[in-house]
Short mmCIF file of C-alpha atoms in Angstrom, two decimals:
data_model
loop_
_atom_site.label_atom_id
_atom_site.label_comp_id
_atom_site.label_asym_id
_atom_site.label_seq_id
_atom_site.Cartn_x
_atom_site.Cartn_y
_atom_site.Cartn_z
CA MET A 1 99.01 109.43 90.78
CA LEU A 2 101.64 107.54 92.50
CA ILE A 3 101.36 103.61 92.05
CA LYS A 4 102.36 101.55 94.89
CA LEU A 5 105.09 98.71 94.25
CA PRO A 6 104.08 95.22 94.28
CA GLU A 7 105.47 93.88 97.65
CA GLN A 8 108.04 91.72 96.39
CA PHE A 9 109.84 94.81 94.71
CA TYR A 10 110.60 96.34 98.27
CA PRO A 11 113.48 95.21 100.24
CA PRO A 12 111.89 92.95 103.68
CA LEU A 13 110.40 94.96 106.19
CA TRP A 14 110.26 98.13 104.03
CA ASP A 15 107.03 99.11 105.33
CA GLU A 16 108.44 99.21 108.67
CA TYR A 17 111.41 101.23 107.65
CA GLU A 18 109.04 103.80 106.36
CA LYS A 19 107.15 104.16 109.68
CA ARG A 20 110.49 105.12 111.71
CA ARG A 21 112.59 106.77 109.08
CA GLN A 22 112.63 109.78 110.92
CA HIS A 23 114.52 107.74 113.52
CA ALA A 24 116.70 105.54 111.64
CA ALA A 25 119.47 107.88 110.61
CA ILE A 26 120.41 108.59 114.26
CA THR A 27 120.71 104.88 115.02
CA PRO A 28 123.93 103.08 114.11
CA TRP A 29 122.00 100.73 111.88
CA PHE A 30 121.16 103.21 108.87
CA ALA A 31 122.29 106.20 106.78
CA PRO A 32 120.41 109.16 106.28
CA GLN A 33 117.16 108.50 104.47
CA SER A 34 118.51 109.74 100.98
CA GLU A 35 120.65 106.68 101.23
CA VAL A 36 118.30 104.39 101.85
CA ASN A 37 116.32 105.27 99.24
CA ARG A 38 118.84 105.01 96.92
CA PHE A 39 119.37 101.14 98.14
CA ARG A 40 115.71 100.54 97.34
CA ALA A 41 115.47 102.17 94.24
CA ARG A 42 118.97 99.75 93.03
CA TYR A 43 117.29 97.10 94.96
CA ARG A 44 113.72 97.52 92.77
CA LEU A 45 115.59 97.57 89.36
CA ALA A 46 117.49 94.21 90.60
CA LYS A 47 114.80 92.47 91.70
CA SER A 48 112.24 93.68 88.74
CA PHE A 49 114.80 92.63 85.90
CA ARG A 50 113.04 90.42 83.37
CA GLY A 51 115.59 91.01 80.40
CA LEU A 52 117.21 92.60 77.42
CA ASN A 53 115.57 93.42 74.03
CA LEU A 54 118.43 92.34 72.02
CA GLU A 55 118.16 91.93 67.88
CA GLY A 56 120.15 89.51 66.06
CA TYR A 57 121.27 87.44 68.91
CA THR A 58 119.97 84.10 69.70
CA GLU A 59 118.21 83.05 72.60
CA ASP A 60 120.85 81.12 74.34
CA THR A 61 123.36 84.05 73.83
CA LYS A 62 120.90 86.34 74.90
CA ALA A 63 120.08 84.48 78.33
CA GLY A 64 123.81 84.68 78.66
CA TYR A 65 123.92 88.26 78.32
CA GLU A 66 121.09 88.49 80.79
CA ALA A 67 122.16 86.47 83.15
CA LEU A 68 125.59 88.43 83.37
CA THR A 69 123.62 91.88 83.68
CA LYS A 70 121.14 90.44 86.68
CA VAL A 71 124.61 89.61 88.59
CA ALA A 72 125.54 93.43 87.69
CA PHE A 73 122.28 94.43 88.89
CA PHE A 74 122.46 92.70 92.16
CA TRP A 75 125.99 93.68 92.89
CA SER A 76 124.75 97.17 92.34
CA ALA A 77 122.33 96.77 94.82
CA TYR A 78 124.28 95.06 97.40
CA GLU A 79 126.69 97.73 97.42
CA GLN A 80 123.96 100.35 97.93
CA MET A 81 122.62 98.49 100.54
CA LEU A 82 126.45 98.45 102.60
CA ARG A 83 126.12 102.48 101.90
CA ALA A 84 122.64 102.32 103.42
CA LEU A 85 123.38 99.95 106.39
CA LYS A 86 126.92 102.12 107.18
CA ILE A 87 128.38 98.51 106.62
CA LYS A 88 132.24 99.86 106.26
CA ASP A 89 133.64 96.11 105.88
CA GLY A 90 131.49 93.60 103.45
CA ARG A 91 133.67 90.90 104.73
CA GLU A 92 132.26 90.88 107.72
CA ILE A 93 128.80 90.02 106.25
CA ILE A 94 130.01 86.94 104.24
CA LYS A 95 131.10 85.05 107.84
CA ASN A 96 127.07 84.99 108.63
CA HIS A 97 126.32 84.08 104.88
CA PRO A 98 128.99 81.20 103.59
CA MET A 99 126.74 80.17 101.03
CA LYS A 100 128.77 77.03 100.51
CA GLU A 101 125.99 75.21 98.65
CA ALA A 102 126.25 77.82 95.79
CA ILE A 103 129.95 77.62 95.85
CA LYS A 104 129.56 73.73 95.14
CA LYS A 105 127.28 73.84 92.79
CA ILE A 106 129.12 76.45 90.84
CA LYS A 107 132.70 74.06 90.83
CA LYS A 108 130.34 71.51 89.57
CA LEU A 109 128.84 73.65 86.69
CA ASP A 110 132.29 74.78 85.70
CA ALA A 111 134.66 71.50 86.72
CA GLU A 112 137.52 72.68 84.86
CA PHE A 113 137.10 76.70 85.59
CA LYS A 114 136.77 77.69 82.02
CA PHE A 115 134.80 80.55 83.03
CA PHE A 116 136.52 81.83 86.07
CA ARG A 117 140.38 81.15 84.68
CA PHE A 118 139.04 83.47 82.03
CA VAL A 119 137.52 85.90 84.67
CA ARG A 120 140.91 85.67 86.47
CA GLN A 121 142.76 86.02 83.64
CA LYS A 122 141.04 89.46 82.83
CA LEU A 123 141.43 91.04 86.17
CA LYS A 124 144.45 92.36 85.46
CA ASP A 125 144.32 95.43 87.86
CA GLU A 126 142.37 93.92 90.46
CA ASN A 127 145.08 92.34 92.56
CA TYR A 128 142.59 91.69 95.66
CA LEU A 129 139.93 89.65 93.66
CA LYS A 130 142.69 88.31 91.16
CA ASP A 131 144.51 86.60 93.95
CA LYS A 132 140.91 85.29 95.66
CA VAL A 133 139.97 83.62 92.59
CA THR A 134 143.40 82.11 91.79
CA ILE A 135 142.42 80.36 95.16
CA PHE A 136 139.38 79.14 94.08
CA ILE A 137 140.57 77.77 90.97
CA ASP A 138 143.23 75.93 93.07
CA GLY A 139 140.48 74.34 95.46
CA GLY A 140 140.71 76.91 98.00
CA ALA A 141 138.24 78.46 99.92
CA CYS A 142 136.43 81.59 98.09
CA THR A 143 133.06 83.78 98.58
CA VAL A 144 129.92 84.06 96.32
CA LEU A 145 130.73 88.02 96.96
CA THR A 146 134.07 87.56 95.68
CA LEU A 147 133.02 85.54 92.46
CA ALA A 148 130.23 87.88 91.74
CA ALA A 149 132.30 91.22 92.31
CA SER A 150 135.00 89.41 89.75
CA VAL A 151 132.22 88.77 87.30
CA ARG A 152 130.68 92.18 87.42
CA HIS A 153 133.99 94.08 87.20
CA ILE A 154 135.04 92.26 83.35
CA TYR A 155 131.62 91.80 82.19
CA LEU A 156 130.92 95.68 82.73
CA HIS A 157 134.42 96.44 81.41
CA GLY A 158 133.78 94.79 78.21
CA HIS A 159 135.95 91.42 78.31
CA LEU A 160 132.85 88.90 79.32
CA THR A 161 130.56 87.68 76.88
CA ALA A 162 127.71 84.89 77.25
CA ASN A 163 129.84 82.40 74.99
CA VAL A 164 132.90 82.72 77.29
CA GLN A 165 135.47 79.73 76.33
CA ARG A 166 132.82 78.12 74.22
CA LEU A 167 131.07 77.37 77.51
CA HIS A 168 127.57 77.03 76.48
CA PRO A 169 125.66 80.15 77.56
CA SER A 170 123.25 77.90 79.80
CA ILE A 171 126.30 77.27 81.77
CA VAL A 172 127.08 81.35 82.28
CA VAL A 173 123.27 81.49 82.75
CA GLN A 174 123.39 79.05 85.90
CA ILE A 175 126.53 79.90 87.35
CA CYS A 176 125.14 83.66 87.21
CA ASP A 177 121.77 83.08 88.55
CA LEU A 178 123.58 81.36 91.84
CA LEU A 179 125.92 84.25 92.19
CA ALA A 180 122.90 86.58 91.94
CA ASP A 181 120.34 84.46 94.05
CA SER A 182 123.31 84.44 96.57
CA ILE A 183 123.29 88.05 96.69
CA LEU A 184 119.78 88.76 97.11
CA ILE A 185 119.61 86.13 100.16
CA ILE A 186 122.43 88.34 101.80
CA ILE A 187 120.46 91.40 101.02
CA ASP A 188 117.65 90.50 102.28
CA ALA A 189 118.97 89.09 105.35
CA GLU A 190 120.91 91.91 106.23
CA PHE A 191 118.47 94.40 105.70
CA LYS A 192 115.59 92.87 107.62
CA GLU A 193 118.24 92.18 110.72
CA SER A 194 118.77 95.95 110.53
CA ILE A 195 115.07 96.63 110.30
CA GLU A 196 114.33 94.39 113.54
CA ALA A 197 116.84 96.17 115.58
CA LEU A 198 114.94 99.33 114.54
CA MET A 199 111.71 98.23 115.56
CA ILE A 200 112.99 97.39 118.79
CA ALA A 201 114.81 100.43 119.53
CA TYR A 202 111.33 102.27 118.28
CA PRO A 203 108.44 100.04 118.91
CA GLU A 204 105.87 102.89 118.68
CA HIS A 205 105.65 104.75 115.50
#
């Protein structure tokens, strides 16, 4: 028996996509249905994530690892969204979602850039990301997507821990929550906009 997911685990207006899925792939806004379904699966994984079951870790350290994992899951959903919506250059997206408040809060949380100096140090082979993080540390402009991609990269490669640079894990949690929440806002807005375009093109279903 199939169990319908609670509404909060679906991308915005998912029912409207389902009604028009036969048409969606012939529009400029959607990849084939299999690709869009993979996005939904990644989106569901990220939104339903409620923590890690770790033995022998303090609650603070566990919370830090959970936050890092959350960023990785939401980044994965974002990457799959790009494929689902046939978006080749994600840099265009961030122009519509500057997330200046989130960046401001992150800077306040990590005023000495201990967290992101470590991130930069470990981005050995990712010159593009490393240069962008350097600009951020030096007081220049940066995006939440760049910061999230950097965190996700070195976390999954084993360099980043919940107690990095002796920062309290609660700081790591707050930084990661800001990044993950920002990614979700961007995903929801972009997917919703594409669905609305689809609904205008195919008002009948």
